Short mmCIF file of the C-alpha atoms (twelve columns), coordinates in Angstrom:
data_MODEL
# 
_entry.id   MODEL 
# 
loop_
_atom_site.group_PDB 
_atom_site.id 
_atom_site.type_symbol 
_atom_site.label_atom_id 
_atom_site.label_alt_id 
_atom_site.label_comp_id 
_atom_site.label_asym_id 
_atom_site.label_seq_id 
_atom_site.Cartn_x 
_atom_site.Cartn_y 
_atom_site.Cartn_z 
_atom_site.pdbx_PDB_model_num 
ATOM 1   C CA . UNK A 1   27.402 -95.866  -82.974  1 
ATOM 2   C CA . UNK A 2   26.413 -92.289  -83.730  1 
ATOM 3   C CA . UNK A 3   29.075 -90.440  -85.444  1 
ATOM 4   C CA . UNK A 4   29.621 -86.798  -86.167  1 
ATOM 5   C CA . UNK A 5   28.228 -85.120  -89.693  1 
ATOM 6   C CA . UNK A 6   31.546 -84.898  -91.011  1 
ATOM 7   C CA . UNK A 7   31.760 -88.694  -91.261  1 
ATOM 8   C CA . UNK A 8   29.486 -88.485  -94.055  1 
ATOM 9   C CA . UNK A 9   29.854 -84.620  -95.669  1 
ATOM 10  C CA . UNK A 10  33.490 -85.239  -95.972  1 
ATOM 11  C CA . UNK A 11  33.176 -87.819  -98.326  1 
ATOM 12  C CA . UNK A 12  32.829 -87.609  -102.057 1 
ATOM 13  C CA . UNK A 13  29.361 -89.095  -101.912 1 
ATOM 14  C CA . UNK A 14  27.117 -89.215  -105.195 1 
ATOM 15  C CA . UNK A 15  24.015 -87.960  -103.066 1 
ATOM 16  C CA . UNK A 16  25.613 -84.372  -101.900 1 
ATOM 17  C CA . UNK A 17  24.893 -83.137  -105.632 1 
ATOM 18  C CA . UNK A 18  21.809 -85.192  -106.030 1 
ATOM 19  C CA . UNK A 19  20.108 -83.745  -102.587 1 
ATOM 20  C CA . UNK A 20  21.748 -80.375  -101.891 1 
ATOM 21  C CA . UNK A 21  18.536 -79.400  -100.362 1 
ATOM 22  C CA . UNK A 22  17.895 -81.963  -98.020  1 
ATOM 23  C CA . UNK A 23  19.677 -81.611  -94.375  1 
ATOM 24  C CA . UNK A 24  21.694 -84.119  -92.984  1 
ATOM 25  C CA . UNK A 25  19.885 -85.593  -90.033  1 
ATOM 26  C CA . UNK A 26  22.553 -87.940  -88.421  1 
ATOM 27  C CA . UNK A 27  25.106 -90.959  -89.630  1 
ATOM 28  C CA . UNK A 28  25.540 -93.654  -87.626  1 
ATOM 29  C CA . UNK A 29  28.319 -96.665  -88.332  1 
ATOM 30  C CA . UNK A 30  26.818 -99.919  -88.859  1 
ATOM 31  C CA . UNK A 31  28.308 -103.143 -86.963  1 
ATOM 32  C CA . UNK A 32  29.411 -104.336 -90.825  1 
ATOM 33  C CA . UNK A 33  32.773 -106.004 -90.658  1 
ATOM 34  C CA . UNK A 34  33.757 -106.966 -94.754  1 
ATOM 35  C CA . UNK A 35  35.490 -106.529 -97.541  1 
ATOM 36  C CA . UNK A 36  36.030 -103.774 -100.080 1 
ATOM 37  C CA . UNK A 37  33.229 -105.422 -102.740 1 
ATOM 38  C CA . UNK A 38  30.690 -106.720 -99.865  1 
ATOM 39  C CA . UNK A 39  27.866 -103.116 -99.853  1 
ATOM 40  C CA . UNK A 40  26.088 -105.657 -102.774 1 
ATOM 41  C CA . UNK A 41  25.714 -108.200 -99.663  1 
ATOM 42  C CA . UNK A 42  24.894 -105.132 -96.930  1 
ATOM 43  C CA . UNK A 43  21.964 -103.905 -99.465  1 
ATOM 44  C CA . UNK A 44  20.465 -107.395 -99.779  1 
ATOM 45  C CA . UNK A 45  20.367 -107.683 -96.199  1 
ATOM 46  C CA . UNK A 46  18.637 -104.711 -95.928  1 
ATOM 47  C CA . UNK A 47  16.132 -104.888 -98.881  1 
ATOM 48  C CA . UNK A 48  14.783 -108.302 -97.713  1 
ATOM 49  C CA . UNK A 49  13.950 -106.568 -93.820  1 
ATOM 50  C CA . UNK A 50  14.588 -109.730 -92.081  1 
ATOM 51  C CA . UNK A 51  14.991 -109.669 -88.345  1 
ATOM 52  C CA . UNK A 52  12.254 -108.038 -85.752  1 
ATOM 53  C CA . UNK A 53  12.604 -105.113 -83.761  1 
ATOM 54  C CA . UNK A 54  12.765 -105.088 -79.989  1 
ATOM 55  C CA . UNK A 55  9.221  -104.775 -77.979  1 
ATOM 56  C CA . UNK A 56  9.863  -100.819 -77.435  1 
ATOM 57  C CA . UNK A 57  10.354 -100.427 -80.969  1 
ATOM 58  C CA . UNK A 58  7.744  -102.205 -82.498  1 
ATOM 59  C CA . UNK A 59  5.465  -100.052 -80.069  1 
ATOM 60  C CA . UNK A 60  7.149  -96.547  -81.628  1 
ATOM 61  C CA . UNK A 61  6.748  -97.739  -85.317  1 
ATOM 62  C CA . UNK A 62  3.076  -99.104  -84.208  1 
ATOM 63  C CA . UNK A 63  2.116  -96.093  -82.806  1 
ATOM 64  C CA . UNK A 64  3.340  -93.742  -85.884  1 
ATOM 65  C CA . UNK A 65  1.445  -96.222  -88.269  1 
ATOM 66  C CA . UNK A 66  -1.469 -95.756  -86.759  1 
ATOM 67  C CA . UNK A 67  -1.425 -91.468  -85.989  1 
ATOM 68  C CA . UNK A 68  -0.271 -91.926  -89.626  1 
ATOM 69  C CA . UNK A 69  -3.634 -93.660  -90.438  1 
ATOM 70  C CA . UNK A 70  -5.585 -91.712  -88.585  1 
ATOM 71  C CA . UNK A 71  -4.083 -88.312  -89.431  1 
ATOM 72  C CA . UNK A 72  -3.414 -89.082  -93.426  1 
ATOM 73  C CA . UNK A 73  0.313  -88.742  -93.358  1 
ATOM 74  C CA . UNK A 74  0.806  -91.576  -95.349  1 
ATOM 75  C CA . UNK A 75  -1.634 -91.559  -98.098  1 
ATOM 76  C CA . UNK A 76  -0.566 -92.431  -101.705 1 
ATOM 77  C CA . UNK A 77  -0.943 -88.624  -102.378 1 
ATOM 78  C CA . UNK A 78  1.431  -88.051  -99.902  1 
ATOM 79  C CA . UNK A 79  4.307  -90.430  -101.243 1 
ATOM 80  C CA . UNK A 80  7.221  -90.171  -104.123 1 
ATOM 81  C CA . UNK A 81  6.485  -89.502  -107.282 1 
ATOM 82  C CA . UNK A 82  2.884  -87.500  -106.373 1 
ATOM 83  C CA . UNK A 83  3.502  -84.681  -103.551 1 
ATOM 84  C CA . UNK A 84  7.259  -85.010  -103.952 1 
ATOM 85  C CA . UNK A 85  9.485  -85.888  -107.384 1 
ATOM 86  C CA . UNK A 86  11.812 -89.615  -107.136 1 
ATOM 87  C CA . UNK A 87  15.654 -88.168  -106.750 1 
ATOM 88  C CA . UNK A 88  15.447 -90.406  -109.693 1 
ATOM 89  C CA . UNK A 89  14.676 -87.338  -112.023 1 
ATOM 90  C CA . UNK A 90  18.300 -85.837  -110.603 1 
ATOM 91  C CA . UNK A 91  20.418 -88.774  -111.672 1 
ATOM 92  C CA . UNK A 92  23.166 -88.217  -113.930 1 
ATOM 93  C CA . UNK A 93  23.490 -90.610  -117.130 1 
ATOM 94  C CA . UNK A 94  25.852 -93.078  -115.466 1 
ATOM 95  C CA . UNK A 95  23.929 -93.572  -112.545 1 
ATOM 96  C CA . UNK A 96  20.509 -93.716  -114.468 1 
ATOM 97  C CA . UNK A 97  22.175 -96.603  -116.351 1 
ATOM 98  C CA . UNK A 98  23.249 -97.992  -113.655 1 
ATOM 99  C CA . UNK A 99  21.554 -100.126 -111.160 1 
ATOM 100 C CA . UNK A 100 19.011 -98.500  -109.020 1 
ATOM 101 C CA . UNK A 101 18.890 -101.754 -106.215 1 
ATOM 102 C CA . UNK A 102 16.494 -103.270 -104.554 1 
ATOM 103 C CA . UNK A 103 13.677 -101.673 -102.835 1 
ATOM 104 C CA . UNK A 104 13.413 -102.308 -98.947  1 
ATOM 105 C CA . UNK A 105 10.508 -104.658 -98.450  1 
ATOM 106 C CA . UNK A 106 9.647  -104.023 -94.723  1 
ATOM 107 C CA . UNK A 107 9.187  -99.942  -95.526  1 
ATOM 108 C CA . UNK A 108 8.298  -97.774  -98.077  1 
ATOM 109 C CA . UNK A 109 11.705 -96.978  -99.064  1 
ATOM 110 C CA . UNK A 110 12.338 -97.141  -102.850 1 
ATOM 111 C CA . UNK A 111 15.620 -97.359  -104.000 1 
ATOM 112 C CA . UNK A 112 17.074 -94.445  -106.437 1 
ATOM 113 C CA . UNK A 113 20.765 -95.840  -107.255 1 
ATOM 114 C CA . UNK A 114 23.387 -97.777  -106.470 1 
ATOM 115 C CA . UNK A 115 27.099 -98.176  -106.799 1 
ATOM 116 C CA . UNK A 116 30.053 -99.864  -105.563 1 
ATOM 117 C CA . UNK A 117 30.613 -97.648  -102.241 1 
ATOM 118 C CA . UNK A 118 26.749 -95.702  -101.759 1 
ATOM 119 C CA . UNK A 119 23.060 -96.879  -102.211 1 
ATOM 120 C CA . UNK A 120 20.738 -94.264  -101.257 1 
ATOM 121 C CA . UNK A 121 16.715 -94.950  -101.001 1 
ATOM 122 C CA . UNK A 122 14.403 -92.807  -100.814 1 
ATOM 123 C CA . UNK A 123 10.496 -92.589  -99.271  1 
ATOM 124 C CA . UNK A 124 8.349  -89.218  -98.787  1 
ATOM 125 C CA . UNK A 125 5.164  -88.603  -96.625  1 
ATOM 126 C CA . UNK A 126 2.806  -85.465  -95.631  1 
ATOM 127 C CA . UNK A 127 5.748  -84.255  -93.248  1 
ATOM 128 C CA . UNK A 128 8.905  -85.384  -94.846  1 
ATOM 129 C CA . UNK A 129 10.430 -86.474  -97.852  1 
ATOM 130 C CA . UNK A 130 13.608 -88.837  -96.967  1 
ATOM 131 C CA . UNK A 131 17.095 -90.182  -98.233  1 
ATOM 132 C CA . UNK A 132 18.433 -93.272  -96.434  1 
ATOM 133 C CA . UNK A 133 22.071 -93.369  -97.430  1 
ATOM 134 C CA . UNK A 134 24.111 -96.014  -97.164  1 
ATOM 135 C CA . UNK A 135 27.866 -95.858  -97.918  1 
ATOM 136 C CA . UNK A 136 30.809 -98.855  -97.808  1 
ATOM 137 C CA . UNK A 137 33.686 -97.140  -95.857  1 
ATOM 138 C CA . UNK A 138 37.254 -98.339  -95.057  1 
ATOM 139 C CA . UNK A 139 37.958 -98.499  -91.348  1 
ATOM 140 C CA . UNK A 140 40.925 -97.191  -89.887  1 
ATOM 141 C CA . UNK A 141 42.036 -101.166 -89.346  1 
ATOM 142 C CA . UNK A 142 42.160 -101.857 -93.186  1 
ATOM 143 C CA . UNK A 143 38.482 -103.464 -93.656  1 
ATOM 144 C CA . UNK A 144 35.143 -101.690 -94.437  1 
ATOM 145 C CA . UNK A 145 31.451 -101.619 -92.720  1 
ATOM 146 C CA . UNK A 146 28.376 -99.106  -93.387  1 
ATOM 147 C CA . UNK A 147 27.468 -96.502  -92.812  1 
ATOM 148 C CA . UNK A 148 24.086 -94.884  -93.030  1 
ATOM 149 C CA . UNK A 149 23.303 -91.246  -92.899  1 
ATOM 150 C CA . UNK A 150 19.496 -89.733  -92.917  1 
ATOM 151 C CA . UNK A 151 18.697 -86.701  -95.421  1 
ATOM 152 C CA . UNK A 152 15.641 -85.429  -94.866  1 
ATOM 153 C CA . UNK A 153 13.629 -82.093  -96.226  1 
ATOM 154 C CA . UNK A 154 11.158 -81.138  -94.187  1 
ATOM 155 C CA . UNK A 155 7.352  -80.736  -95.750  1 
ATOM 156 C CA . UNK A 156 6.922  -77.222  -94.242  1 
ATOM 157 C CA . UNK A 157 6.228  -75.901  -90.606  1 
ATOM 158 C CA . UNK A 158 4.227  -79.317  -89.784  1 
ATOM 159 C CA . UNK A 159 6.880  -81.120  -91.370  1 
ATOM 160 C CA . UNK A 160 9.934  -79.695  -89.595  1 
ATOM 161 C CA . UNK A 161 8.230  -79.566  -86.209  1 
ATOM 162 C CA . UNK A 162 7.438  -83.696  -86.715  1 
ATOM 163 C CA . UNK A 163 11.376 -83.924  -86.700  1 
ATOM 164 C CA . UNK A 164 11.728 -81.932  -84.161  1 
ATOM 165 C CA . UNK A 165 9.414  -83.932  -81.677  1 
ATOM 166 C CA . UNK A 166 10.248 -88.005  -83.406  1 
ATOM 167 C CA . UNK A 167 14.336 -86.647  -82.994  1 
ATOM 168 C CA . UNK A 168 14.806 -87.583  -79.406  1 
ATOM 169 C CA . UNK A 169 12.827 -91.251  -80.416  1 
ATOM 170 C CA . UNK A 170 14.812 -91.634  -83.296  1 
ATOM 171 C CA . UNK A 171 18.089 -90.947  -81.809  1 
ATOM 172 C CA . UNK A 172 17.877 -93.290  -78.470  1 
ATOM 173 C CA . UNK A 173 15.495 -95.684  -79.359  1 
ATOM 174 C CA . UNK A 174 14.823 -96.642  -83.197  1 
ATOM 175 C CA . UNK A 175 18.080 -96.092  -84.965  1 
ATOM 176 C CA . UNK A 176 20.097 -97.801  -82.142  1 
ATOM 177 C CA . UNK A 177 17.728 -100.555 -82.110  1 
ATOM 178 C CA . UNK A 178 17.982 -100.565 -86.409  1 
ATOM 179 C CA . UNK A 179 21.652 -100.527 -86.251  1 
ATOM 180 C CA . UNK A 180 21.716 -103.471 -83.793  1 
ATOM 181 C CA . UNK A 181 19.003 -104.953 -86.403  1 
ATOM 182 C CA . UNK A 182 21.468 -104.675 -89.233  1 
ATOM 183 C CA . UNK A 183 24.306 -105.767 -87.204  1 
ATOM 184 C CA . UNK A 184 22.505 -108.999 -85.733  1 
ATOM 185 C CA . UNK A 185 21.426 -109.915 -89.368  1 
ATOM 186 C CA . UNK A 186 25.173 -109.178 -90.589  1 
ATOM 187 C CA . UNK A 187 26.943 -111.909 -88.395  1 
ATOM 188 C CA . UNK A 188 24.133 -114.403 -89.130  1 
ATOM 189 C CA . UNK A 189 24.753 -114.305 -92.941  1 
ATOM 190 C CA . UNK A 190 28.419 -114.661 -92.104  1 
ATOM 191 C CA . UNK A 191 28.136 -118.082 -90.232  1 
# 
């Protein structure tokens, strides 16, 4: 379920100092019923990129893959760590010496830390450069679940009108259908 910015901005999240110049696209509460220590188990999950997407969603992510191919937008020039710098290089000492976790095997998302309530990842492009959060929250019932929030910054006029036209895509089609994805791979690892 979508929730409203304030789900994430009013938390004491590592990644507000980290990315203060990176908007806050949308959170969304993952279907992630656990404990207080299970975000370990949630990023796991997530890194390995088990579980397929539905036929309309495979078509979406087909499609951008290949206007990404044919238009550059993906190009290793494009990526973190050549047009744009890892979040890495704003890490504080504790994090840095921390774990950074896993990077997600199904999309170029590379991890740049992790702790025992947030892992953020992070993946850049020719139109955007982009922070997939995820935090462990308690629930109002006493447990926790996820929740993911997107940061993203924009690479110019191109950049920011790509968000603009992939928003109304991303908001009824692919992050539903991911946080269905995450929830249907949550309850198999639990039986």
């Amino acid at each position: 379920m979508r929730l409203p910015d304030t789900a994430h901005t009013t938390r004491p999240w590592r990644i507000h100092t980290l990315a203060p110049d990176f908007r806050l696209e949308d959170v969304w509460e993952l279907p992630t019923p656990g404990g207080p220590g299970d975000l370990a188990r949630l990023v796991r999950q997530m890194s390995t990129g088990e579980g397929r997407f539905s036929g309309a969603t495979r078509a979406l992510f087909a499609l951008r893959w290949k206007l990404g191919e044919l238009f550059g937008w993906d190009r290793p020039e494009t990526r973190v760590g050549a047009r744009v710098e890892t979040l890495r290089n704003r890490l504080p000492a504790d994090l840095c010496e921390g774990p950074s976790g896993p990077d997600l095997a199904a999309v170029p998302f590379t991890s740049v830390y992790l702790t025992d309530t947030e892992w953020a990842a992070e993946m850049a492009n020719k139109t955007v450069h982009t922070v997939m959060h995820i935090g462990w929250v308690p629930g109002p019932s006493g447990g926790h679940h996820g929740q993911m929030a997107v940061l993203v910054k924009p690479n110019g006029l191109f950049g920011r009108a790509y968000m603009a036209a992939i928003r109304p895509f991303r908001h009824l089609v692919v992050d539903p259908a991911l946080v269905r994805l995450i929830g249907r791979g949550w309850q198999r690892r639990a039986s």
